RNA sequence: GCAAGGGUUGGGGAGUGGUUAAACCCAGCAGACUGUAAAUCUGCCGCUUUACGGCUUCACAGGUUCGAAUCCUGUCCCUUGCACCA
């Protein structure tokens, strides 16, 4: 074992972290000897990136760390078509308004990761809508389409899979690979972007772009390809399941959709076997730190040192110090002690930012409000029957106390210090209910 | 356009006149055990103020029946073959 904690270049680093799946010939050499500009595309099919995108984001971060210039491409144009990769069925097209909204949201989510003010290699965000929406059909077919044979296009796995299915593939999605190749070409020509990074599912699309650039611009003066690509592996957990595919869908990077607390909890609950690999992939911690964590995991697994480090680091980068503080505070309150001992102020503080529901004083007066109704509006139950069943199984709590009666009603006396209620479903799902302010009545 | 096959509860997929709110698997939820893990086990998993009750469901609209997801008619959609086009 050497004491050397620094890697010479980004590829060594990525390899050590298990984050390099494939690279075009010569790519590693260039990454080690030159400072390049690399881009990674993000699909605006949803309003938020999720943790599945984290590998790619961290890839850009590491590239920047080693002096390369990262470019995040948000697919406002390609999003209008839809990538068939990894899809069993045709996508439903999104409206332009939705896409534009998503593009903005994603742009904002990428910002905490990258340094946009670096002197020599500032990060930037581009939107392929800027060129794709204005390119005219005939020009595109002549300049780009001419370089692709349908034979190759059909041999793509993402396309082939769909051929064998009943649903087939539309021409629209079939064309997708051309668009992504065109993006690379545009970025190469306009901004001298010579690298594309992406998940292994994007490898075919990446090579398509590399190929297109070679066909149009040929090799450089030394006979080397002008464009390169690297791919990250698909992250799976120790059960072979796709990363993030649990607990009601993948956590997002949007604090409104996934509170810092929930994000923190997601990573804290990672299985032992996954903890160290994930730390390597998703944090900037160095070899020494990670080596120590690995030892800690095997020596004292119950202390979950790696899980804690992982959850802390990820929450910190995505939601900042205040987000992490909040996540830790909530965790401490819920798992460290008894929340029924907390004051209303503390509860509110701890749960601020997670889902909050309001009730009016009227609703709680007289007969009171049925617990099941409140639980549904607070989002911890799907229907009256669902809530009742959960209560019967002992899974519903009000202010830290288990509810035994499915007909439980909520009255003003139940409010903690006259203004708050805490509903809990199962072990980890908390929801805050506030008494609405009465406005000038 | 013609012909054949098909559309079942989140997904997959049984079920072809009654005991079917609908097998089974996966996913999901709750509980036990634990380390807020994994594995395992138990219960739940259309709606309903608690129900051996009521209601609404098997693409949609009608119809036949004491009774239909199951039969008939029409409509929509999907798949496959043929034709048309080229």
Short mmCIF file of C-alpha atoms (C1' of nucleotides) in Angstrom, two decimals:
data_model
loop_
_atom_site.label_atom_id
_atom_site.label_comp_id
_atom_site.label_asym_id
_atom_site.label_seq_id
_atom_site.Cartn_x
_atom_site.Cartn_y
_atom_site.Cartn_z
CA UNK A 1 0.00 0.00 0.00
CA UNK A 2 1.34 3.39 -0.92
CA UNK A 3 0.47 6.48 0.93
CA UNK A 4 -0.22 8.28 -2.27
CA UNK A 5 -3.76 9.58 -2.14
CA UNK A 6 -3.75 11.58 -5.31
CA UNK A 7 -4.35 10.16 -8.71
CA UNK A 8 -2.40 11.36 -11.67
CA UNK A 9 -5.43 11.89 -13.82
CA UNK A 10 -9.14 11.54 -13.98
CA UNK A 11 -9.22 8.12 -15.61
CA UNK A 12 -7.17 6.56 -12.84
CA UNK A 13 -9.51 8.12 -10.36
CA UNK A 14 -12.62 6.95 -12.18
CA UNK A 15 -11.25 3.45 -12.56
CA UNK A 16 -10.45 3.17 -8.91
CA UNK A 17 -13.96 4.24 -8.07
CA UNK A 18 -15.43 1.70 -10.42
CA UNK A 19 -16.90 4.53 -12.41
CA UNK A 20 -15.38 3.82 -15.79
CA UNK A 21 -17.17 1.33 -17.96
CA UNK A 22 -15.76 2.01 -21.37
CA UNK A 23 -13.77 4.57 -23.30
CA UNK A 24 -12.97 5.07 -26.96
CA UNK A 25 -9.42 4.14 -28.00
CA UNK A 26 -7.02 6.92 -27.09
CA UNK A 27 -9.48 8.62 -24.76
CA UNK A 28 -7.58 7.74 -21.63
CA UNK A 29 -4.33 9.03 -23.00
CA UNK A 30 -5.84 12.36 -23.92
CA UNK A 31 -7.56 12.74 -20.59
CA UNK A 32 -4.21 12.13 -18.93
CA UNK A 33 -2.18 14.52 -21.04
CA UNK A 34 -4.47 17.30 -22.18
CA UNK A 35 -7.14 19.58 -20.78
CA UNK A 36 -10.29 18.94 -22.71
CA UNK A 37 -13.93 20.00 -22.74
CA UNK A 38 -16.44 17.24 -22.11
CA UNK A 39 -20.20 17.18 -22.05
CA UNK A 40 -22.89 14.99 -20.63
CA UNK A 41 -26.52 15.07 -21.64
CA UNK A 42 -29.47 15.10 -19.26
CA UNK A 43 -32.99 14.27 -20.30
CA UNK A 44 -35.71 16.71 -19.28
CA UNK A 45 -38.35 14.00 -19.17
CA UNK A 46 -39.07 14.83 -15.53
CA UNK A 47 -38.95 18.03 -13.57
CA UNK A 48 -36.15 16.75 -11.43
CA UNK A 49 -32.99 14.78 -11.80
CA UNK A 50 -32.89 11.76 -9.54
CA UNK A 51 -30.10 9.91 -7.88
CA UNK A 52 -29.72 7.70 -10.91
CA UNK A 53 -28.18 10.73 -12.61
CA UNK A 54 -25.69 11.10 -9.83
CA UNK A 55 -22.98 8.99 -11.43
CA UNK A 56 -23.01 11.17 -14.51
CA UNK A 57 -23.07 14.37 -12.50
CA UNK A 58 -20.18 13.24 -10.35
CA UNK A 59 -18.38 12.33 -13.56
CA UNK A 60 -18.52 15.95 -14.67
CA UNK A 61 -17.43 17.06 -11.23
CA UNK A 62 -14.38 14.82 -11.34
CA UNK A 63 -13.51 15.94 -14.84
CA UNK A 64 -13.54 19.50 -13.63
CA UNK A 65 -11.53 18.55 -10.58
CA UNK A 66 -8.73 17.38 -12.87
CA UNK A 67 -8.75 20.54 -14.91
CA UNK A 68 -11.11 19.61 -17.71
CA UNK A 69 -14.02 21.81 -18.64
CA UNK A 70 -17.44 20.30 -17.98
CA UNK A 71 -20.50 21.11 -20.04
CA UNK A 72 -23.93 19.91 -19.00
CA UNK A 73 -26.27 19.60 -21.91
CA UNK A 74 -29.94 19.69 -21.06
CA UNK A 75 -32.00 18.06 -23.76
CA UNK A 76 -34.69 20.60 -24.45
CA UNK A 77 -34.61 19.52 -28.06
CA UNK A 78 -33.99 15.79 -27.79
CA UNK A 79 -36.55 15.68 -24.99
CA UNK A 80 -39.17 16.44 -27.60
CA UNK A 81 -38.37 13.13 -29.28
CA UNK A 82 -37.51 10.78 -26.45
CA UNK A 83 -34.64 8.36 -26.17
CA UNK A 84 -35.68 4.77 -26.87
CA UNK A 85 -32.75 3.40 -24.86
CA UNK A 86 -33.84 1.21 -22.04
CA UNK A 87 -37.47 1.65 -22.90
CA UNK A 88 -39.78 -1.23 -23.58
CA UNK A 89 -42.44 0.97 -25.07
CA UNK A 90 -42.85 4.14 -26.99
CA UNK A 91 -42.68 7.26 -24.88
CA UNK A 92 -45.50 9.64 -24.42
CA UNK A 93 -44.49 12.97 -25.88
CA UNK A 94 -44.19 15.88 -23.52
CA UNK A 95 -45.46 19.31 -24.35
CA UNK A 96 -42.97 22.03 -25.13
CA UNK A 97 -44.05 23.98 -22.07
CA UNK A 98 -43.38 21.01 -19.84
CA UNK A 99 -40.00 20.41 -21.39
CA UNK A 100 -38.94 24.01 -21.03
CA UNK A 101 -40.05 24.01 -17.44
CA UNK A 102 -38.09 20.82 -16.77
CA UNK A 103 -35.01 22.18 -18.48
CA UNK A 104 -34.93 25.16 -16.14
CA UNK A 105 -35.45 22.99 -13.08
CA UNK A 106 -32.65 20.64 -14.07
CA UNK A 107 -30.30 23.48 -14.82
CA UNK A 108 -30.80 24.74 -11.28
CA UNK A 109 -30.18 21.32 -9.81
CA UNK A 110 -26.87 20.95 -11.57
CA UNK A 111 -25.54 24.20 -10.25
CA UNK A 112 -24.52 23.14 -6.75
CA UNK A 113 -22.23 20.49 -8.16
CA UNK A 114 -20.15 22.39 -10.63
CA UNK A 115 -17.97 25.45 -10.43
CA UNK A 116 -19.21 27.99 -12.94
CA UNK A 117 -16.65 30.59 -11.96
CA UNK A 118 -13.47 28.60 -12.26
CA UNK A 119 -10.79 30.67 -13.94
CA UNK A 120 -9.48 28.27 -16.53
CA UNK A 121 -12.24 25.69 -16.79
CA UNK A 122 -15.62 27.09 -15.79
CA UNK A 123 -18.59 24.76 -16.13
CA UNK A 124 -21.48 25.69 -18.35
CA UNK A 125 -24.96 24.50 -19.15
CA UNK A 126 -26.28 24.36 -22.70
CA UNK A 127 -29.65 23.45 -24.11
CA UNK A 128 -29.83 21.57 -27.38
CA UNK A 129 -33.19 23.17 -28.10
CA UNK A 130 -31.11 26.15 -29.15
CA UNK A 131 -30.02 24.39 -32.30
CA UNK A 132 -32.35 21.42 -32.70
CA UNK A 133 -35.55 23.40 -32.76
CA UNK A 134 -34.27 25.70 -35.44
CA UNK A 135 -32.59 23.18 -37.71
CA UNK A 136 -34.62 22.61 -40.82
CA UNK A 137 -35.51 19.15 -41.96
CA UNK A 138 -33.87 19.08 -45.37
CA UNK A 139 -30.56 20.44 -44.14
CA UNK A 140 -30.56 17.93 -41.36
CA UNK A 141 -31.27 15.00 -43.62
CA UNK A 142 -28.59 16.04 -46.10
CA UNK A 143 -25.89 16.98 -43.58
CA UNK A 144 -26.48 14.44 -40.86
CA UNK A 145 -28.80 11.73 -42.11
CA UNK A 146 -26.59 11.02 -45.08
CA UNK A 147 -23.82 9.80 -42.80
CA UNK A 148 -25.89 7.11 -41.16
CA UNK A 149 -26.99 3.84 -42.65
CA UNK A 150 -30.27 2.43 -41.52
CA UNK A 151 -28.51 -0.92 -41.29
CA UNK A 152 -26.32 0.31 -38.44
CA UNK A 153 -29.12 2.22 -36.83
CA UNK A 154 -31.23 -0.89 -36.72
CA UNK A 155 -28.50 -2.95 -35.15
CA UNK A 156 -28.60 -0.87 -32.00
CA UNK A 157 -29.82 -2.85 -29.03
CA UNK A 158 -32.22 -0.14 -28.02
CA UNK A 159 -33.79 -0.33 -31.45
CA UNK A 160 -33.47 -4.07 -31.93
CA UNK A 161 -35.26 -4.78 -28.69
CA UNK A 162 -38.17 -2.78 -29.91
CA UNK A 163 -38.28 -4.57 -33.22
CA UNK A 164 -38.79 -7.84 -31.44
CA UNK A 165 -41.63 -6.38 -29.43
CA UNK A 166 -45.20 -6.12 -30.55
CA UNK A 167 -45.33 -2.40 -30.01
CA UNK A 168 -42.49 -1.67 -32.45
CA UNK A 169 -40.76 1.66 -32.58
CA UNK A 170 -41.91 4.84 -34.20
CA UNK A 171 -39.84 6.69 -36.77
CA UNK A 172 -39.64 9.52 -34.28
CA UNK A 173 -37.79 7.53 -31.68
CA UNK A 174 -35.80 5.72 -34.32
CA UNK A 175 -34.36 9.10 -35.32
CA UNK A 176 -33.27 9.87 -31.82
CA UNK A 177 -29.76 8.53 -32.29
CA UNK A 178 -29.19 10.99 -35.12
CA UNK A 179 -30.13 13.89 -32.93
CA UNK A 180 -27.77 12.96 -30.17
CA UNK A 181 -24.96 12.51 -32.67
CA UNK A 182 -25.82 15.89 -34.11
CA UNK A 183 -25.56 17.46 -30.66
CA UNK A 184 -22.04 16.22 -30.33
CA UNK A 185 -21.21 17.53 -33.79
CA UNK A 186 -22.63 20.95 -32.99
CA UNK A 187 -20.80 21.20 -29.70
CA UNK A 188 -17.61 20.10 -31.37
CA UNK A 189 -17.89 22.64 -34.12
CA UNK A 190 -19.11 25.56 -32.03
CA UNK A 191 -17.45 25.07 -28.68
CA UNK A 192 -14.62 22.66 -29.38
CA UNK A 193 -16.15 19.99 -27.20
CA UNK A 194 -14.30 16.79 -28.00
CA UNK A 195 -15.57 14.46 -25.31
CA UNK A 196 -18.92 13.04 -24.44
CA UNK A 197 -19.58 11.18 -21.23
CA UNK A 198 -22.65 9.22 -20.30
CA UNK A 199 -24.07 6.07 -18.80
CA UNK A 200 -23.31 2.77 -20.45
CA UNK A 201 -26.84 2.80 -21.85
CA UNK A 202 -25.74 5.86 -23.80
CA UNK A 203 -22.66 4.23 -25.21
CA UNK A 204 -24.20 3.58 -28.58
CA UNK A 205 -25.41 7.15 -28.85
CA UNK A 206 -22.01 8.45 -27.84
CA UNK A 207 -20.26 6.39 -30.47
CA UNK A 208 -22.78 7.65 -33.00
CA UNK A 209 -21.59 11.17 -32.33
CA UNK A 210 -17.92 10.21 -32.39
CA UNK A 211 -18.53 8.54 -35.71
CA UNK A 212 -20.38 11.46 -37.21
CA UNK A 213 -17.59 13.85 -36.31
CA UNK A 214 -15.04 11.52 -37.86
CA UNK A 215 -17.04 11.25 -41.08
CA UNK A 216 -17.43 14.98 -41.42
CA UNK A 217 -14.13 16.26 -40.07
CA UNK A 218 -11.84 13.28 -40.49
CA UNK A 219 -8.91 12.64 -38.19
CA UNK A 220 -6.62 15.33 -36.79
CA UNK A 221 -3.19 16.16 -38.17
CA UNK A 222 -1.62 13.26 -36.30
CA UNK A 223 -4.21 10.85 -37.54
CA UNK A 224 -6.02 10.58 -34.23
CA UNK A 225 -9.79 10.79 -33.84
CA UNK A 226 -11.05 14.24 -33.00
CA UNK A 227 -13.84 13.12 -30.74
CA UNK A 228 -13.97 10.69 -27.84
CA UNK A 229 -16.37 9.24 -25.38
CA UNK A 230 -16.36 7.62 -21.99
CA UNK A 231 -19.13 5.66 -20.35
CA UNK A 232 -20.01 5.02 -16.73
CA UNK A 233 -21.35 1.69 -15.57
CA UNK A 234 -24.96 1.21 -14.69
CA UNK A 235 -25.11 1.29 -10.92
CA UNK A 236 -26.84 -1.68 -9.37
CA UNK A 237 -27.11 -2.72 -5.76
CA UNK A 238 -25.83 -5.98 -4.38
CA UNK A 239 -29.07 -7.67 -5.36
CA UNK A 240 -28.52 -6.68 -8.94
CA UNK A 241 -31.38 -4.19 -8.86
CA UNK A 242 -31.07 -0.88 -10.58
CA UNK A 243 -29.87 1.79 -8.20
CA UNK A 244 -32.53 3.87 -6.54
CA UNK A 245 -35.31 1.56 -7.53
CA UNK A 246 -36.88 1.24 -4.11
CA UNK A 247 -38.84 3.11 -1.48
CA UNK A 248 -41.46 4.47 -3.81
CA UNK A 249 -39.25 5.40 -6.71
CA UNK A 250 -35.85 6.97 -6.93
CA UNK A 251 -35.21 9.95 -4.66
CA UNK A 252 -34.93 13.18 -6.60
CA UNK A 253 -32.57 16.09 -6.20
CA UNK A 254 -35.45 18.49 -5.75
CA UNK A 255 -35.97 19.30 -2.06
CA UNK A 256 -39.66 19.88 -2.69
CA UNK A 257 -40.07 16.35 -4.02
CA UNK A 258 -37.54 14.63 -1.80
CA UNK A 259 -36.71 16.41 1.43
CA UNK A 260 -33.07 16.49 2.51
CA UNK A 261 -34.12 14.23 5.34
CA UNK A 262 -35.50 11.62 2.97
CA UNK A 263 -32.44 11.80 0.76
CA UNK A 264 -30.22 11.39 3.79
CA UNK A 265 -32.26 8.43 4.95
CA UNK A 266 -32.10 6.80 1.55
CA UNK A 267 -28.34 6.67 1.64
CA UNK A 268 -28.18 5.85 5.32
CA UNK A 269 -30.23 2.73 4.62
CA UNK A 270 -27.97 1.41 1.92
CA UNK A 271 -26.96 -2.23 2.39
CA UNK A 272 -23.51 -2.96 3.81
CA UNK A 273 -22.30 -4.50 0.59
CA UNK A 274 -23.23 -1.38 -1.33
CA UNK A 275 -22.03 1.27 1.07
CA UNK A 276 -18.36 1.44 0.12
CA UNK A 277 -18.90 1.17 -3.63
CA UNK A 278 -21.43 3.96 -3.36
CA UNK A 279 -19.09 6.15 -1.34
CA UNK A 280 -16.56 5.74 -4.12
CA UNK A 281 -19.06 6.63 -6.78
CA UNK A 282 -21.01 9.40 -5.17
CA UNK A 283 -18.61 11.30 -2.94
CA UNK A 284 -15.36 13.16 -3.36
CA UNK A 285 -13.78 11.42 -0.38
CA UNK A 286 -10.24 10.24 -1.12
CA UNK A 287 -8.68 6.79 -1.02
CA UNK A 288 -7.48 7.05 2.56
CA UNK A 289 -10.84 8.11 3.91
CA UNK A 290 -12.65 5.46 1.93
CA UNK A 291 -10.16 2.79 2.93
CA UNK A 292 -10.82 3.62 6.57
CA UNK A 293 -14.55 3.42 5.98
CA UNK A 294 -14.21 0.03 4.34
CA UNK A 295 -12.37 -1.27 7.38
CA UNK A 296 -14.97 0.21 9.66
CA UNK A 297 -17.74 -1.51 7.76
CA UNK A 298 -16.18 -4.94 8.03
CA UNK A 299 -15.14 -4.50 11.67
CA UNK A 300 -18.27 -2.88 13.02
CA UNK A 301 -21.02 -3.13 10.43
CA UNK A 302 -23.74 -2.12 12.87
CA UNK A 303 -22.21 1.31 13.23
CA UNK A 304 -22.73 1.98 9.54
CA UNK A 305 -19.81 4.33 9.24
CA UNK A 306 -19.78 4.18 5.46
CA UNK A 307 -23.51 4.69 5.19
CA UNK A 308 -23.29 7.74 7.44
CA UNK A 309 -20.42 9.23 5.50
CA UNK A 310 -22.22 8.54 2.25
CA UNK A 311 -25.49 10.10 3.39
CA UNK A 312 -23.72 13.11 4.82
CA UNK A 313 -21.58 13.82 1.81
CA UNK A 314 -24.36 13.45 -0.71
CA UNK A 315 -26.84 15.50 1.26
CA UNK A 316 -24.21 18.17 1.77
CA UNK A 317 -23.40 18.55 -1.91
CA UNK A 318 -27.00 18.56 -3.04
CA UNK A 319 -28.68 20.56 -0.29
CA UNK A 320 -25.82 22.41 1.32
CA UNK A 321 -24.92 22.69 4.96
CA UNK A 322 -28.38 23.85 5.99
CA UNK A 323 -29.99 20.90 4.25
CA UNK A 324 -27.64 18.49 5.93
CA UNK A 325 -28.20 20.11 9.31
CA UNK A 326 -31.89 19.73 8.87
CA UNK A 327 -31.62 16.10 7.81
CA UNK A 328 -29.42 15.31 10.80
CA UNK A 329 -31.69 17.14 13.17
CA UNK A 330 -34.76 15.27 11.97
CA UNK A 331 -32.90 11.99 12.07
CA UNK A 332 -31.70 12.68 15.58
CA UNK A 333 -35.18 13.57 16.73
CA UNK A 334 -36.89 10.59 15.16
CA UNK A 335 -34.36 7.91 15.76
CA UNK A 336 -32.38 9.26 18.65
CA UNK A 337 -35.10 9.98 21.08
CA UNK A 338 -38.79 10.20 21.63
CA UNK A 339 -40.49 12.83 19.58
CA UNK A 340 -43.37 13.12 22.02
CA UNK A 341 -40.86 14.81 24.29
CA UNK A 342 -40.23 17.59 21.80
CA UNK A 343 -41.84 20.97 22.04
CA UNK A 344 -43.98 22.28 19.23
CA UNK A 345 -41.20 24.62 18.24
CA UNK A 346 -38.72 21.81 17.98
CA UNK A 347 -41.09 19.66 15.98
CA UNK A 348 -41.84 22.42 13.57
CA UNK A 349 -38.20 23.23 13.22
CA UNK A 350 -37.26 19.65 12.64
CA UNK A 351 -39.94 18.99 10.08
CA UNK A 352 -39.84 22.28 8.33
CA UNK A 353 -39.25 21.67 4.68
CA UNK A 354 -40.84 18.26 4.60
CA UNK A 355 -44.48 17.89 3.71
CA UNK A 356 -46.73 20.21 5.66
CA UNK A 357 -50.53 20.10 5.69
CA UNK A 358 -52.83 22.68 7.19
CA UNK A 359 -56.09 22.31 9.06
CA UNK A 360 -58.43 24.98 10.28
CA UNK A 361 -59.71 25.34 13.80
CA UNK A 362 -63.23 24.76 12.48
CA UNK A 363 -62.36 21.33 11.24
CA UNK A 364 -61.20 20.26 14.66
CA UNK A 365 -64.07 21.70 16.66
CA UNK A 366 -67.15 19.75 17.73
CA UNK A 367 -67.01 16.17 16.51
CA UNK A 368 -63.49 16.66 15.31
CA UNK A 369 -61.85 15.49 12.13
CA UNK A 370 -61.56 11.82 11.30
CA UNK A 371 -57.98 10.71 11.55
CA UNK A 372 -58.23 8.83 8.28
CA UNK A 373 -59.24 11.97 6.41
CA UNK A 374 -56.40 13.92 7.88
CA UNK A 375 -53.95 11.14 7.07
CA UNK A 376 -55.07 11.10 3.46
CA UNK A 377 -54.77 14.83 3.02
CA UNK A 378 -51.35 14.70 4.68
CA UNK A 379 -50.32 12.19 2.08
CA UNK A 380 -49.63 9.25 4.37
CA UNK A 381 -52.61 7.23 3.19
CA UNK A 382 -54.26 6.44 -0.12
CA UNK A 383 -57.82 5.92 1.08
CA UNK A 384 -59.88 5.47 4.17
CA UNK A 385 -59.57 1.72 3.88
CA UNK A 386 -55.84 1.95 3.46
CA UNK A 387 -55.50 4.07 6.58
CA UNK A 388 -57.82 1.82 8.55
CA UNK A 389 -55.86 -1.27 7.58
CA UNK A 390 -52.59 0.36 8.50
CA UNK A 391 -54.04 1.31 11.88
CA UNK A 392 -55.22 -2.25 12.42
CA UNK A 393 -51.70 -3.43 11.72
CA UNK A 394 -50.32 -0.96 14.22
CA UNK A 395 -48.61 1.29 11.75
CA UNK A 396 -50.12 4.70 12.42
CA UNK A 397 -49.00 7.17 15.05
CA UNK A 398 -50.21 10.55 16.15
CA UNK A 399 -47.69 12.73 17.97
CA UNK A 400 -45.56 9.70 18.66
CA UNK A 401 -48.34 7.56 20.05
CA UNK A 402 -49.71 4.54 18.27
CA UNK A 403 -53.30 4.81 17.16
CA UNK A 404 -55.41 1.85 18.17
CA UNK A 405 -58.83 2.92 17.01
CA UNK A 406 -59.53 3.27 13.33
CA UNK A 407 -62.29 5.73 14.18
CA UNK A 408 -59.99 8.04 16.04
CA UNK A 409 -60.95 11.63 15.58
CA UNK A 410 -58.73 14.65 15.89
CA UNK A 411 -59.79 17.53 18.07
CA UNK A 412 -58.17 20.72 19.15
CA UNK A 413 -56.94 18.99 22.34
CA UNK A 414 -54.70 16.77 20.22
CA UNK A 415 -52.68 19.69 18.96
CA UNK A 416 -49.22 19.91 20.45
CA UNK A 417 -49.16 23.26 22.23
CA UNK A 418 -52.35 24.08 20.42
CA UNK A 419 -50.95 24.25 16.93
CA UNK A 420 -49.26 21.12 15.58
CA UNK A 421 -49.85 17.47 14.83
CA UNK A 422 -47.31 14.89 13.79
CA UNK A 423 -48.55 11.91 11.84
CA UNK A 424 -46.31 8.97 11.34
CA UNK A 425 -46.84 5.93 9.16
CA UNK A 426 -44.57 2.99 9.71
CA UNK A 427 -41.14 3.63 11.07
CA UNK A 428 -39.91 6.43 8.93
CA UNK A 429 -42.70 8.38 7.31
CA UNK A 430 -43.51 11.55 9.13
CA UNK A 431 -45.85 14.31 8.14
CA UNK A 432 -46.48 17.61 9.82
CA UNK A 433 -49.93 19.14 10.17
CA UNK A 434 -50.24 22.76 11.18
CA UNK A 435 -53.18 24.71 12.39
CA UNK A 436 -53.88 27.31 9.75
CA UNK A 437 -53.58 30.92 10.81
CA UNK A 438 -56.99 32.47 11.17
CA UNK A 439 -56.96 35.58 9.07
CA UNK A 440 -58.87 38.51 10.49
CA UNK A 441 -62.04 36.64 11.38
"C1'" G B 1 -59.16 -1.70 -46.78
"C1'" C B 2 -59.54 -7.30 -45.89
"C1'" A B 3 -58.44 -11.38 -42.53
"C1'" A B 4 -56.88 -13.36 -37.89
"C1'" G B 5 -55.60 -12.60 -32.83
"C1'" G B 6 -55.96 -9.39 -28.70
"C1'" G B 7 -57.33 -5.25 -24.93
"C1'" U B 8 -58.27 -8.12 -17.01
"C1'" U B 9 -56.96 -4.66 -10.75
"C1'" G B 10 -49.35 -0.49 -10.56
"C1'" G B 11 -46.53 -4.24 -13.95
"C1'" G B 12 -46.59 -9.39 -15.66
"C1'" G B 13 -50.39 -12.85 -16.22
"C1'" A B 14 -54.79 -16.63 -14.94
"C1'" G B 15 -59.78 -16.73 -15.63
"C1'" U B 16 -64.40 -18.12 -21.45
"C1'" G B 17 -71.93 -17.90 -18.00
"C1'" G B 18 -72.73 -18.43 -11.41
"C1'" U B 19 -69.14 -20.24 -4.81
"C1'" U B 20 -64.80 -14.07 -8.92
"C1'" A B 21 -63.21 -7.97 -6.19
"C1'" A B 22 -61.29 -11.64 -9.71
"C1'" A B 23 -55.61 -17.42 -9.10
"C1'" C B 24 -50.41 -16.72 -9.18
"C1'" C B 25 -45.77 -13.76 -9.57
"C1'" C B 26 -43.38 -8.98 -9.07
"C1'" A B 27 -43.64 -4.25 -7.12
"C1'" G B 28 -45.80 -1.52 -2.90
"C1'" C B 29 -47.59 -0.94 2.42
"C1'" A B 30 -47.69 -2.45 7.71
"C1'" G B 31 -45.83 -5.75 11.58
"C1'" A B 32 -42.02 -9.27 13.88
"C1'" C B 33 -36.70 -10.14 14.00
"C1'" U B 34 -32.38 -6.76 13.49
"C1'" G B 35 -27.96 -2.52 13.02
"C1'" U B 36 -33.14 2.81 10.67
"C1'" A B 37 -29.11 -3.22 6.93
"C1'" A B 38 -29.72 -7.90 4.26
"C1'" A B 39 -32.28 -12.42 4.54
"C1'" U B 40 -36.60 -14.55 6.66
"C1'" C B 41 -41.55 -14.78 8.58
"C1'" U B 42 -46.79 -12.67 9.14
"C1'" G B 43 -50.75 -9.58 7.47
"C1'" C B 44 -52.53 -6.21 3.78
"C1'" C B 45 -52.70 -4.65 -1.17
"C1'" G B 46 -60.63 -1.43 -5.85
"C1'" C B 47 -63.88 2.14 -2.82
"C1'" U B 48 -66.79 2.46 1.38
"C1'" U B 49 -67.37 5.39 9.46
"C1'" U B 50 -65.45 0.07 11.25
"C1'" A B 51 -69.15 -4.37 7.61
"C1'" C B 52 -70.24 -13.27 6.81
"C1'" G B 53 -72.88 -5.63 4.46
"C1'" G B 54 -73.02 -1.98 0.44
"C1'" C B 55 -70.92 -0.02 -4.03
"C1'" U B 56 -67.91 0.36 -8.48
"C1'" U B 57 -64.61 -2.58 -11.60
"C1'" C B 58 -62.02 -6.72 -16.29
"C1'" A B 59 -60.99 -0.88 -23.51
"C1'" C B 60 -65.98 1.95 -24.50
"C1'" A B 61 -71.43 1.84 -25.53
"C1'" G B 62 -75.54 -1.11 -25.87
"C1'" G B 63 -77.95 -6.13 -25.77
"C1'" U B 64 -79.14 -11.50 -24.35
"C1'" U B 65 -79.74 -13.85 -19.50
"C1'" C B 66 -82.39 -15.03 -12.88
"C1'" G B 67 -77.05 -14.12 -13.37
"C1'" A B 68 -71.53 -11.81 -17.79
"C1'" A B 69 -64.68 -10.22 -17.27
"C1'" U B 70 -66.75 -14.54 -19.73
"C1'" C B 71 -72.20 -14.85 -24.98
"C1'" C B 72 -74.12 -11.13 -29.03
"C1'" U B 73 -73.87 -6.13 -31.66
"C1'" G B 74 -71.45 -1.58 -32.58
"C1'" U B 75 -67.21 1.74 -31.56
"C1'" C B 76 -62.09 2.77 -30.30
"C1'" C B 77 -57.14 1.00 -29.81
"C1'" C B 78 -53.00 -2.71 -30.40
"C1'" U B 79 -50.49 -6.91 -32.95
"C1'" U B 80 -49.78 -10.06 -37.13
"C1'" G B 81 -50.62 -11.50 -42.28
"C1'" C B 82 -52.53 -9.93 -47.05
"C1'" A B 83 -53.88 -6.10 -50.28
"C1'" C B 84 -53.28 -0.95 -51.81
"C1'" C B 85 -49.26 2.43 -52.61
"C1'" A B 86 -44.13 2.37 -54.25
#
